[in-house]
Amino acid sequence: LTAGGQAPLPELPIQYADYATWQRSWLDGPALAADLAHWTARLGSLPIVELPLDRPRPAVETFRGERRPLALPPELSARLAGLARGRGATLFMTLLAALGALLSRLTGQKDLPVGTPIAGRTHPEVEGLIGLFVNTLVLRVDASGDPSFTALIERVRETALDAYAHQELPFEKLVEALQPQRSLGHSPLFQLLFILQNAPAAAVEIPDLAFRPLDDVYHGVARFDLTLSMTETGNGLVGYLELKAELIDGATAGRWLGHFSHLLAAVADTPERRLSELPLLSASQRSQILVAWNDTAAEVPMACAHQLIAARAAHSSENLAVVFEEESLTRAELEERAARLAGRLRSLGVGPESLVGVALERSLDLLVATLGVWKAGGAYLPLDPSYPAERIGFMLADSGVRVVLTHERLAATLPEHGARVLCLDREADLATEPLHDGGAGPDNLAYVIYTSGSTGTPKGVQIPHRALANFLLSMLRQPGLAADDSLLAVTSLSFDIAALELYLPFLAGARLEIVPGETVRDGRRLLERVRASGATVMQATPSTWRLLLEAGWEEGRGPLRILSGGEALVGDLAASLRRRGSELWNLYGPTETTVWSAVHRVDRDHAGSVPLGRPVDGTQIYVVDGTMQPALPGVTGEVWIGGSGLARGYLGRPELTAERFVPHPFSSR
């Protein structure tokens, strides 16, 4: 045509309209029914692939998209193509298997439906036609059983070949037949799309005309949660990762592309490795997770908590230590009363590893009792008088306590037991007992606290002195406590977080005020006590903080530093607390790791849950996937905690202890 002649193009055997007529007749025939039966059998009960999103999925999508580029070196691209040929597969099948391996690690799911476009030119007659023949297939990548990567390629190959043989069923017919639960929040059948553009570029040479491929003009729309598009070029595989920007940040997508590149390099080297063994992190990323984020080493003196308390009291013996209602004790008085109780306990045979029950309501005697048990060398078992008799009876029998400290009016309410009872309110001769302070070491037991039993039989968690001392000294540094602070204690001794309230003020030289139990349970009375006490620090669960808000706690930043833990701290409560206190700290930790394992100062509002923060001194926290490997950043996993705050295990439960307290998988020692 450019030379003024006729274009030497052969006559087309059919036109696009002929193809459309054929497809319409095919859709009315038995072939349609056969393909529908095939696909409905293959795609029944399709799961939704739940990617680790940066933000909650909205009820209605906006489809705003963002892209991140991907480029693989020619050498790696060639090795991947060679791997595919060696397994009797195509490059598409190998790359789809790699995407499935990545998605399995990101989501923890093993059944992964992925959509992919297919050219649809299954008949030679349509090769030369201009027109749309493209269809969409849904391929289920089966990553169950932690197969080797080569085995996963075999699975994907079989799935793809089976799909190619039934590719002519229009996608809309498939959706109509399967009738998936529809949502404006995500696309039906699949939420992930994979594209490999591998059609060879035809070389066209016409005088006076220059041809070049037009770079993809991005329209800023993402129809799927994630789309991975790759193209074979003479310089290796190139492409992009497209995501819905309202769900996933660009930085997250870039991180995923990095994981994908590491995975591809690994399978090119050792494709026989299982999916769980394929490295997705660079050496620097792995070091950051395992080392940098857990660099919490701190020197802990080889001393028990009561020894640290006594050492501090020696420097300010006449200072007021603790207040309860109209009663109070100086540091010297508290030390003396505890030491004389220790003398009596020693005469009753209490020493290292002996368990002493403490069945006392909130009072000064509660503090004297715990410190006295420690000075005698023993460990205490909290027995909250408000607990049901059946639970107290179980703890007494299961623990085998030798002595129970209580008050006379409470002694009669205790279930039957074989321990010696010592009523502190009728032991007038305690004042003449010899002083005793010693006998226990850092590795001896400090206390045993029973879990709630919500997941089975209650378990006695054994906390040694070294773990408690490590915890208290860490709390002294962060969130911190100073000599001019006053802490309001509201927590039952049977809840392990009471250890911070009862003992930390004495290490700091601060003042402690113990609130009566009936006041703690009444929101209005507790709020009055908070206002009247002049306290600068208070620790409580989110439920207790909500109780104060419901009682009418007005806004206005006061001097109170708020410590919240024991339950999840959500964004709306955190925002309300920040408007009422000078500081807000979120604290996290199970009983088995000695009260708090992580701390976080909340210095901004959060839409959802508040972060747990960084590990406390001497503690390591990891998020681990189902294969005991570090979970990828941002990915859901199981929290594993290690370090010097660990309990000794469960009292009298060696099998359960061995199951839950396992060797440190990432320790270099």
XYZ file of C-alpha atoms in Angstrom:
669
model
C 0.000 0.000 0.000
C 2.841 2.446 0.748
C 4.271 1.746 -2.702
C 0.920 2.373 -4.390
C 0.144 -1.287 -5.072
C -2.181 -3.930 -3.699
C -1.467 -5.532 -0.331
C -0.661 -9.232 -0.904
C -2.950 -10.542 1.843
C -4.705 -13.900 1.333
C -8.441 -14.158 1.582
C -9.601 -15.090 5.066
C -11.331 -18.469 5.267
C -13.772 -17.120 7.904
C -14.701 -13.792 9.424
C -15.115 -12.844 13.071
C -18.874 -12.960 12.611
C -18.531 -16.615 11.565
C -16.706 -17.363 14.814
C -19.413 -15.579 16.819
C -22.112 -17.632 15.060
C -20.228 -20.849 15.793
C -19.775 -19.943 19.473
C -23.475 -19.139 19.832
C -24.459 -22.532 18.440
C -21.865 -24.230 20.672
C -23.366 -22.548 23.725
C -26.704 -24.199 22.923
C -25.282 -27.683 22.468
C -24.188 -30.642 24.601
C -20.580 -29.400 24.653
C -21.635 -26.551 26.928
C -23.242 -28.933 29.409
C -20.118 -31.117 29.435
C -17.799 -28.156 30.087
C -20.115 -26.772 32.778
C -20.111 -30.129 34.555
C -16.322 -30.262 34.316
C -15.727 -26.795 35.737
C -18.347 -26.957 38.482
C -16.708 -30.167 39.703
C -13.257 -28.545 39.644
C -14.221 -25.214 41.187
C -16.753 -26.098 43.850
C -16.317 -24.353 47.243
C -13.654 -21.919 46.082
C -11.995 -20.141 49.013
C -11.346 -16.422 49.187
C -7.614 -15.801 49.304
C -7.061 -13.515 52.282
C -3.915 -11.520 51.638
C -2.297 -9.779 54.642
C -3.813 -6.385 53.915
C -2.548 -3.089 55.281
C -6.103 -1.804 55.737
C -9.509 -3.421 56.234
C -11.449 -4.249 53.085
C -14.186 -1.647 52.506
C -17.778 -2.688 51.920
C -17.619 -1.159 48.430
C -14.386 -0.986 46.436
C -13.035 2.054 44.634
C -10.641 -0.007 42.438
C -7.902 2.594 42.787
C -4.705 0.860 41.696
C -0.952 1.143 42.000
C 1.856 -0.723 40.226
C 5.375 -1.761 41.174
C 7.847 -2.840 38.442
C 9.563 -6.225 38.314
C 12.633 -7.217 36.281
C 14.473 -10.535 36.492
C 18.048 -10.872 35.211
C 18.375 -12.697 31.865
C 20.460 -15.446 33.494
C 17.770 -16.193 36.106
C 15.027 -16.040 33.466
C 16.922 -18.560 31.344
C 17.426 -20.911 34.296
C 13.712 -20.794 35.103
C 12.875 -21.630 31.498
C 15.339 -24.521 31.686
C 13.737 -25.746 34.908
C 10.357 -25.721 33.187
C 11.630 -27.729 30.205
C 13.289 -30.241 32.499
C 9.933 -30.921 34.182
C 7.986 -31.156 30.938
C 6.227 -27.900 31.761
C 6.021 -24.409 30.356
C 7.506 -21.257 31.826
C 3.958 -20.133 32.611
C 3.369 -23.240 34.737
C 6.652 -22.768 36.598
C 5.997 -19.094 37.327
C 2.445 -19.859 38.451
C 3.814 -22.523 40.818
C 6.232 -19.929 42.225
C 3.410 -17.433 42.693
C 1.407 -20.139 44.477
C 4.367 -20.884 46.767
C 4.636 -17.181 47.647
C 0.900 -16.803 48.235
C 0.878 -19.885 50.452
C 3.544 -18.329 52.678
C 1.830 -14.922 52.696
C -1.632 -16.232 53.556
C -1.091 -19.610 55.213
C -3.673 -21.013 52.771
C -3.023 -24.119 50.681
C -5.908 -23.905 48.190
C -5.216 -20.876 46.006
C -7.504 -20.040 43.071
C -5.695 -17.809 40.566
C -7.260 -16.325 37.452
C -5.374 -16.106 34.187
C -6.298 -14.899 30.689
C -5.956 -17.307 27.773
C -5.735 -16.356 24.101
C -8.672 -18.570 23.056
C -7.406 -19.119 19.497
C -7.862 -22.866 19.615
C -8.639 -23.301 15.874
C -6.163 -22.660 13.035
C -8.810 -20.731 11.099
C -8.845 -17.904 13.660
C -5.085 -17.315 13.808
C -5.257 -14.521 11.250
C -8.439 -12.888 12.489
C -8.536 -9.546 14.216
C -10.947 -9.758 17.154
C -11.336 -10.677 20.797
C -11.086 -14.382 21.620
C -9.619 -14.017 25.108
C -11.215 -15.934 27.962
C -10.424 -16.182 31.685
C -9.545 -19.460 33.399
C -9.476 -20.206 37.110
C -6.576 -22.462 38.128
C -6.472 -23.890 41.656
C -2.901 -24.111 42.917
C -2.708 -26.956 45.446
C 0.097 -26.302 47.967
C -1.163 -28.774 50.578
C 1.212 -31.174 52.306
C 4.266 -28.919 51.946
C 5.386 -30.433 48.616
C 8.731 -29.872 46.959
C 8.731 -27.157 44.344
C 9.195 -29.694 41.566
C 6.148 -31.572 42.859
C 4.188 -28.300 42.861
C 5.152 -27.736 39.207
C 3.732 -31.198 38.417
C 0.463 -30.317 40.164
C 0.186 -26.977 38.359
C 1.009 -28.656 35.031
C -1.826 -31.161 35.427
C -4.242 -28.419 36.505
C -3.296 -26.174 33.571
C -3.503 -28.902 30.917
C -6.890 -29.950 32.255
C -8.056 -26.320 32.095
C -6.735 -25.831 28.534
C -8.798 -28.800 27.380
C -11.966 -27.058 28.603
C -11.072 -23.432 27.954
C -13.939 -22.458 25.670
C -16.560 -22.039 28.389
C -17.072 -18.257 28.737
C -16.175 -16.989 32.175
C -19.551 -15.322 32.703
C -21.266 -18.675 32.091
C -19.061 -20.239 34.757
C -19.939 -17.516 37.291
C -23.610 -17.967 36.471
C -23.368 -21.726 37.029
C -21.333 -21.634 40.242
C -23.369 -18.796 41.779
C -20.681 -17.731 44.257
C -21.606 -15.470 47.138
C -21.314 -12.023 45.608
C -19.804 -9.012 47.309
C -19.018 -5.451 46.328
C -15.792 -5.915 48.292
C -14.083 -8.410 45.968
C -14.371 -10.103 42.585
C -16.115 -13.504 42.236
C -14.232 -16.849 41.986
C -10.742 -15.362 42.298
C -9.054 -12.272 43.664
C -5.591 -12.829 42.169
C -4.639 -12.641 38.493
C -1.487 -13.928 36.785
C -0.530 -12.957 33.242
C 2.421 -14.145 31.169
C 2.797 -12.376 27.827
C 4.879 -14.752 25.737
C 3.683 -14.206 22.172
C 6.746 -13.555 19.989
C 6.967 -10.044 18.585
C 6.778 -10.145 14.791
C 9.511 -8.247 12.955
C 7.877 -5.841 10.500
C 9.949 -3.839 8.028
C 8.215 -1.354 5.708
C 10.019 1.515 4.022
C 9.320 4.919 5.507
C 7.467 3.406 8.521
C 8.944 2.837 11.997
C 7.330 0.398 14.418
C 7.834 0.282 18.159
C 5.792 -1.292 20.972
C 3.751 1.191 22.922
C 4.476 0.999 26.633
C 1.467 0.021 28.696
C -0.493 3.158 29.539
C -1.661 2.631 33.097
C -5.218 3.737 33.794
C -4.833 3.631 37.594
C -7.500 0.969 38.057
C -6.977 -2.410 39.774
C -9.786 -4.892 39.232
C -8.262 -7.555 41.461
C -6.566 -7.526 44.854
C -3.316 -8.477 43.176
C -2.259 -8.857 39.558
C 1.160 -10.166 38.564
C 1.956 -9.527 34.901
C 5.179 -10.756 33.311
C 6.529 -10.571 29.783
C 9.295 -12.558 28.107
C 11.854 -10.260 26.497
C 15.329 -10.652 25.112
C 16.622 -9.118 28.348
C 14.817 -11.464 30.704
C 11.399 -11.430 32.312
C 9.928 -8.026 33.083
C 6.564 -6.963 34.397
C 4.724 -5.418 37.298
C 2.738 -6.171 40.411
C -0.567 -4.317 40.494
C -2.542 -3.945 43.707
C -5.570 -2.202 45.101
C -4.149 0.869 46.777
C -7.023 1.085 49.266
C -5.998 -2.320 50.634
C -2.229 -2.641 50.193
C 0.557 -0.072 50.405
C 3.076 0.259 47.616
C 5.876 -0.481 50.082
C 4.188 -3.772 50.953
C 3.914 -4.676 47.278
C 7.586 -3.875 46.821
C 8.415 -6.156 49.737
C 6.360 -8.970 48.186
C 8.189 -8.564 44.892
C 11.459 -8.890 46.780
C 10.191 -12.128 48.370
C 9.154 -13.380 44.937
C 12.586 -12.652 43.461
C 14.333 -14.475 46.337
C 11.998 -17.430 45.890
C 12.630 -17.636 42.134
C 16.377 -17.569 42.674
C 16.060 -20.330 45.269
C 13.958 -22.644 43.072
C 16.335 -22.123 40.169
C 19.172 -23.337 42.444
C 17.445 -26.126 44.381
C 13.958 -26.869 43.048
C 13.704 -30.086 45.075
C 13.339 -28.132 48.344
C 9.965 -28.108 50.067
C 7.911 -24.927 49.967
C 8.497 -24.280 53.672
C 12.261 -24.425 53.101
C 12.387 -21.878 50.293
C 13.980 -18.632 51.530
C 11.875 -15.556 50.926
C 13.948 -13.164 53.020
C 17.301 -11.666 52.201
C 20.105 -12.156 54.696
C 19.689 -8.579 55.926
C 15.906 -8.965 56.328
C 16.297 -12.199 58.282
C 18.920 -10.580 60.499
C 16.599 -7.643 61.134
C 13.751 -9.928 62.249
C 15.799 -12.343 64.332
C 18.529 -10.063 65.680
C 17.902 -6.327 65.344
C 14.248 -6.418 66.436
C 15.212 -8.599 69.413
C 18.352 -6.826 70.573
C 17.179 -6.539 74.170
C 20.214 -7.702 76.121
C 20.459 -6.042 79.525
C 22.450 -6.839 82.643
C 20.319 -8.319 85.415
C 21.838 -8.636 88.898
C 21.746 -12.125 90.367
C 19.331 -11.139 93.120
C 15.738 -11.831 94.111
C 13.045 -9.143 93.927
C 12.733 -8.823 97.715
C 16.514 -8.387 97.994
C 16.382 -5.533 95.479
C 13.481 -4.014 97.427
C 15.386 -4.303 100.719
C 18.469 -2.675 99.200
C 16.390 0.312 98.061
C 14.600 0.540 101.423
C 17.925 0.803 103.234
C 18.508 4.201 101.570
C 15.089 5.661 102.472
C 13.913 3.581 105.417
C 11.708 6.279 106.981
C 9.943 7.244 103.782
C 6.298 6.303 103.384
C 6.083 3.074 101.393
C 2.466 1.968 101.170
C -1.002 3.248 102.065
C -4.272 1.353 102.462
C -7.301 3.324 103.584
C -6.255 4.915 106.921
C -3.259 2.600 107.418
C 0.289 3.090 106.190
C 3.790 1.666 106.540
C 7.206 3.173 106.067
C 9.816 1.174 104.198
C 11.489 0.174 107.448
C 8.188 -0.947 109.013
C 7.282 -2.993 105.969
C 10.682 -4.671 105.920
C 10.509 -5.500 109.629
C 6.992 -6.940 109.510
C 7.847 -9.071 106.499
C 11.084 -10.301 108.106
C 9.286 -11.300 111.340
C 6.656 -13.184 109.349
C 9.520 -14.910 107.555
C 10.881 -15.994 110.918
C 7.547 -17.619 111.814
C 7.316 -19.303 108.410
C 10.809 -20.707 108.783
C 9.752 -22.279 112.095
C 6.918 -23.965 110.188
C 9.372 -25.484 107.720
C 8.985 -22.996 104.869
C 12.115 -22.687 102.762
C 13.252 -22.689 99.132
C 10.697 -24.290 96.791
C 8.022 -24.362 99.541
C 4.619 -23.077 98.415
C 2.628 -20.850 100.767
C -0.986 -19.976 100.003
C -1.989 -16.319 100.383
C -5.763 -16.074 100.914
C -6.099 -12.396 101.759
C -8.206 -9.507 100.601
C -6.500 -6.335 99.470
C -4.731 -4.854 102.509
C -1.306 -4.067 103.931
C -1.147 -7.670 105.158
C -1.292 -8.829 101.542
C 2.003 -7.084 100.837
C 3.556 -8.187 104.137
C 2.570 -11.774 103.351
C 4.183 -11.977 99.918
C 7.404 -10.293 101.017
C 7.486 -12.447 104.151
C 7.149 -15.629 102.123
C 10.076 -14.541 99.951
C 12.256 -13.644 102.934
C 11.572 -17.119 104.316
C 12.838 -18.541 101.024
C 9.433 -19.774 99.863
C 7.087 -18.980 96.986
C 3.514 -17.734 97.250
C 0.299 -19.014 95.659
C -2.464 -16.342 95.404
C -5.891 -17.583 96.561
C -8.377 -14.793 95.855
C -11.161 -15.066 98.481
C -13.701 -13.968 95.844
C -12.998 -17.065 93.745
C -15.483 -19.971 93.850
C -14.715 -22.494 96.587
C -14.333 -25.236 93.978
C -11.520 -23.364 92.217
C -9.720 -22.544 95.490
C -10.038 -26.163 96.556
C -8.555 -27.354 93.282
C -5.553 -25.013 93.619
C -4.922 -26.054 97.220
C -5.006 -29.741 96.326
C -3.081 -29.457 93.064
C -0.312 -27.263 94.467
C 0.248 -29.108 97.734
C 0.782 -25.906 99.758
C 2.141 -26.465 103.272
C 0.953 -23.212 104.858
C -1.912 -20.801 104.128
C -1.759 -17.132 105.211
C -5.171 -15.567 105.727
C -7.384 -13.569 108.099
C -9.551 -15.181 110.763
C -12.887 -14.364 109.143
C -11.672 -15.823 105.811
C -10.221 -19.023 107.260
C -13.656 -20.547 107.794
C -14.583 -19.976 104.138
C -11.660 -21.960 102.748
C -12.443 -25.442 101.387
C -11.132 -28.426 103.295
C -7.371 -28.825 102.982
C -4.384 -30.221 104.850
C -2.230 -27.095 105.088
C -1.315 -25.220 108.260
C -3.354 -21.988 108.572
C -1.712 -18.822 109.894
C -4.166 -15.954 110.515
C -2.178 -12.718 110.380
C -4.816 -10.704 112.272
C -4.628 -12.898 115.389
C -0.893 -13.565 115.490
C 0.041 -10.841 117.972
C 3.243 -12.627 118.849
C 4.578 -12.118 115.313
C 6.035 -8.877 116.634
C 8.428 -10.918 118.788
C 9.494 -13.365 116.088
C 13.162 -13.292 115.103
C 13.930 -11.451 111.896
C 14.743 -13.598 108.912
C 15.737 -12.557 105.401
C 17.308 -15.074 103.072
C 17.334 -18.632 101.889
C 16.187 -18.330 98.250
C 18.296 -17.755 95.150
C 17.504 -16.357 91.683
C 16.665 -19.813 90.331
C 14.256 -20.635 93.143
C 10.516 -20.263 92.787
C 8.971 -16.825 93.503
C 5.283 -17.509 92.902
C 2.823 -19.846 91.201
C -0.267 -18.422 89.491
C -2.980 -20.626 88.023
C -4.375 -19.883 84.600
C -8.120 -19.368 84.199
C -8.733 -22.833 82.803
C -10.765 -21.398 79.921
C -8.992 -23.790 77.541
C -9.044 -26.784 79.893
C -7.812 -27.619 83.388
C -6.197 -24.642 85.165
C -2.403 -24.804 85.108
C -0.029 -23.540 87.761
C 2.610 -21.339 86.103
C 5.921 -21.378 88.016
C 7.819 -18.068 87.974
C 11.412 -18.038 89.306
C 12.971 -15.064 91.091
C 15.387 -14.274 88.247
C 12.478 -13.859 85.789
C 10.588 -11.561 88.171
C 13.702 -9.477 88.895
C 14.380 -9.135 85.153
C 10.799 -7.990 84.586
C 10.786 -5.401 87.376
C 14.112 -3.874 86.360
C 12.958 -3.699 82.751
C 9.745 -1.915 83.798
C 11.848 0.463 85.872
C 13.512 1.555 82.634
C 10.407 1.515 80.424
C 7.648 2.622 80.963
C 9.680 3.822 83.961
C 8.935 4.867 87.521
C 10.599 7.553 89.652
C 10.861 8.311 93.364
C 8.338 11.145 93.094
C 5.680 8.897 91.526
C 2.615 7.535 93.293
C 1.111 4.303 91.936
C -2.523 3.327 92.492
C -2.807 -0.495 92.745
C -6.148 -1.955 91.618
C -5.344 -5.517 90.505
C -6.007 -8.779 92.337
C -2.911 -10.691 93.436
C -4.287 -13.672 91.491
C -3.731 -11.720 88.264
C 0.009 -11.730 87.557
C 0.058 -8.083 86.447
C -0.304 -7.189 90.160
C 3.441 -7.868 90.443
C 4.153 -4.544 88.731
C 1.825 -2.631 91.027
C 2.930 -4.201 94.319
C 6.709 -4.343 93.879
C 7.847 -1.820 91.256
C 7.198 1.258 93.456
C 9.586 -0.110 96.102
C 12.392 -0.500 93.558
C 11.878 3.088 92.422
C 11.430 4.566 95.895
C 7.902 5.604 94.886
C 4.697 5.579 96.927
C 2.134 2.750 96.661
C -1.572 3.084 97.408
C -3.635 -0.118 97.519
C -7.300 0.326 96.565
C -9.900 -1.867 98.360
C -11.541 -4.556 96.238
C -15.075 -3.155 96.588
C -13.848 0.213 95.283
C -12.138 -1.383 92.265
C -15.392 -3.036 91.208
C -17.428 0.200 91.370
C -16.653 2.603 88.519
C -17.827 5.756 90.314
C -16.002 4.979 93.559
C -12.859 4.090 91.661
C -13.012 7.320 89.679
C -13.350 9.275 92.927
C -10.269 7.476 94.288
C -8.282 8.237 91.121
C -9.162 11.929 91.428
C -8.476 12.141 95.182
C -5.312 10.043 95.336
C -3.018 12.311 93.358
C -1.654 9.167 91.702
C 0.731 9.656 88.787
C 0.671 6.028 87.564
C -2.084 3.434 87.318
C -2.152 0.065 85.591
C -5.427 -1.633 84.629
C -7.110 -3.724 81.979
C -9.048 -2.046 79.157
C -12.258 -3.242 80.864
C -11.381 -1.255 83.995
C -10.456 1.818 81.957
C -13.829 1.641 80.195
C -15.476 1.399 83.624
C -13.902 4.754 84.511
C -15.026 6.321 81.236
C -18.585 5.103 81.776
C -18.484 6.602 85.276
C -17.962 10.054 83.772
C -14.196 10.523 83.601
C -13.924 13.922 81.949
C -11.431 14.855 79.244
C -8.364 16.895 80.024
C -4.773 15.764 80.191
C -3.994 15.132 83.826
C -0.803 13.873 85.468
C -1.833 10.197 85.319
C 0.380 7.883 83.284
C -1.921 5.142 82.015
C -0.692 1.558 81.665
C -3.122 -0.753 79.876
C -2.761 -4.507 79.428
C -4.304 -7.921 79.927
C -6.711 -7.446 77.016
C -6.460 -6.016 73.514
C -6.360 -2.215 73.507
C -8.456 -0.953 70.604
C -8.191 2.372 68.853
C -11.282 4.141 70.187
C -10.452 3.385 73.818
C -6.823 4.368 73.307
C -7.881 7.709 71.825
C -10.159 8.396 74.817
C -7.418 7.524 77.295
C -4.856 9.708 75.531
C -7.189 12.679 76.049
C -7.228 12.047 79.800
C -3.705 11.046 80.795
C -0.209 12.386 80.397
C 1.014 9.157 78.756
C -0.556 5.934 77.500
C 1.313 2.621 77.358
C 0.058 -0.622 75.835
C 1.457 -3.715 77.582
C 1.352 -7.325 76.402
C 2.434 -10.691 77.727
C 1.169 -14.107 78.839
C 1.575 -15.383 82.399
C 4.183 -17.885 81.194
C 6.612 -15.091 80.285
C 6.381 -13.166 83.586
C 3.733 -10.480 83.253
C 4.661 -8.180 80.335
C 6.768 -9.201 77.349
C 6.294 -6.105 75.178
C 5.631 -2.398 75.793
C 4.503 0.368 73.465
C 3.984 4.044 74.131
C 0.841 5.089 72.275
C 1.625 8.513 70.877
C -0.972 8.684 68.083
C -4.473 7.471 67.327
C -5.020 4.088 65.667
C -8.045 2.990 63.638
C -7.840 -0.644 64.784
C -5.867 -2.427 67.464
C -2.924 -0.660 69.037
C 0.560 -2.130 68.362
C 2.043 -4.392 71.022
C 5.437 -2.736 70.771
C 8.977 -3.979 71.263
C 10.188 -6.753 73.581
C 11.162 -5.829 77.123
C 14.728 -6.310 78.341
C 16.060 -9.832 78.043
C 13.101 -10.962 75.928
C 12.781 -12.073 72.316
C 9.478 -12.121 70.438
C 9.010 -13.787 67.063
C 6.039 -14.284 64.762
C 6.414 -17.787 63.331
C 4.554 -19.423 60.452
C 3.211 -22.965 60.378
C 6.614 -24.348 59.354
C 8.444 -22.784 62.343
C 10.095 -20.196 60.107
C 9.973 -16.438 60.788
C 6.758 -15.115 59.292
C 7.207 -12.479 56.622
C 6.723 -8.895 57.854
C 3.045 -8.044 57.907
C 1.981 -11.691 57.734
C -0.139 -13.398 60.382
C 1.585 -16.077 62.426
C 1.958 -17.489 65.921
C 3.728 -15.464 68.610
C 6.723 -17.222 70.184
C 8.431 -15.649 73.192
C 11.840 -16.479 74.615
C 14.431 -15.045 76.935
C 15.129 -14.586 80.612
C 11.481 -13.915 81.512
C 10.288 -17.440 80.846
C 8.528 -19.402 83.555
C 10.005 -22.656 84.782
C 7.015 -24.496 83.322
C 3.713 -25.807 84.654
C 3.499 -27.142 88.204
C 3.227 -30.929 88.145
C 2.641 -31.021 84.364
C 5.932 -32.202 82.789
C 4.305 -33.358 79.528
C 2.554 -30.040 78.971
C 5.710 -28.159 79.942
C 7.699 -30.099 77.338
C 5.028 -29.332 74.730
C 4.828 -25.579 75.367
C 8.369 -24.730 76.511
C 10.485 -25.795 73.549
C 14.159 -25.241 72.632
C 14.825 -21.793 71.164
C 14.746 -22.341 67.358
C 16.701 -19.179 66.518
C 19.248 -19.120 69.317
C 22.929 -19.226 68.407
C 23.709 -20.889 71.747
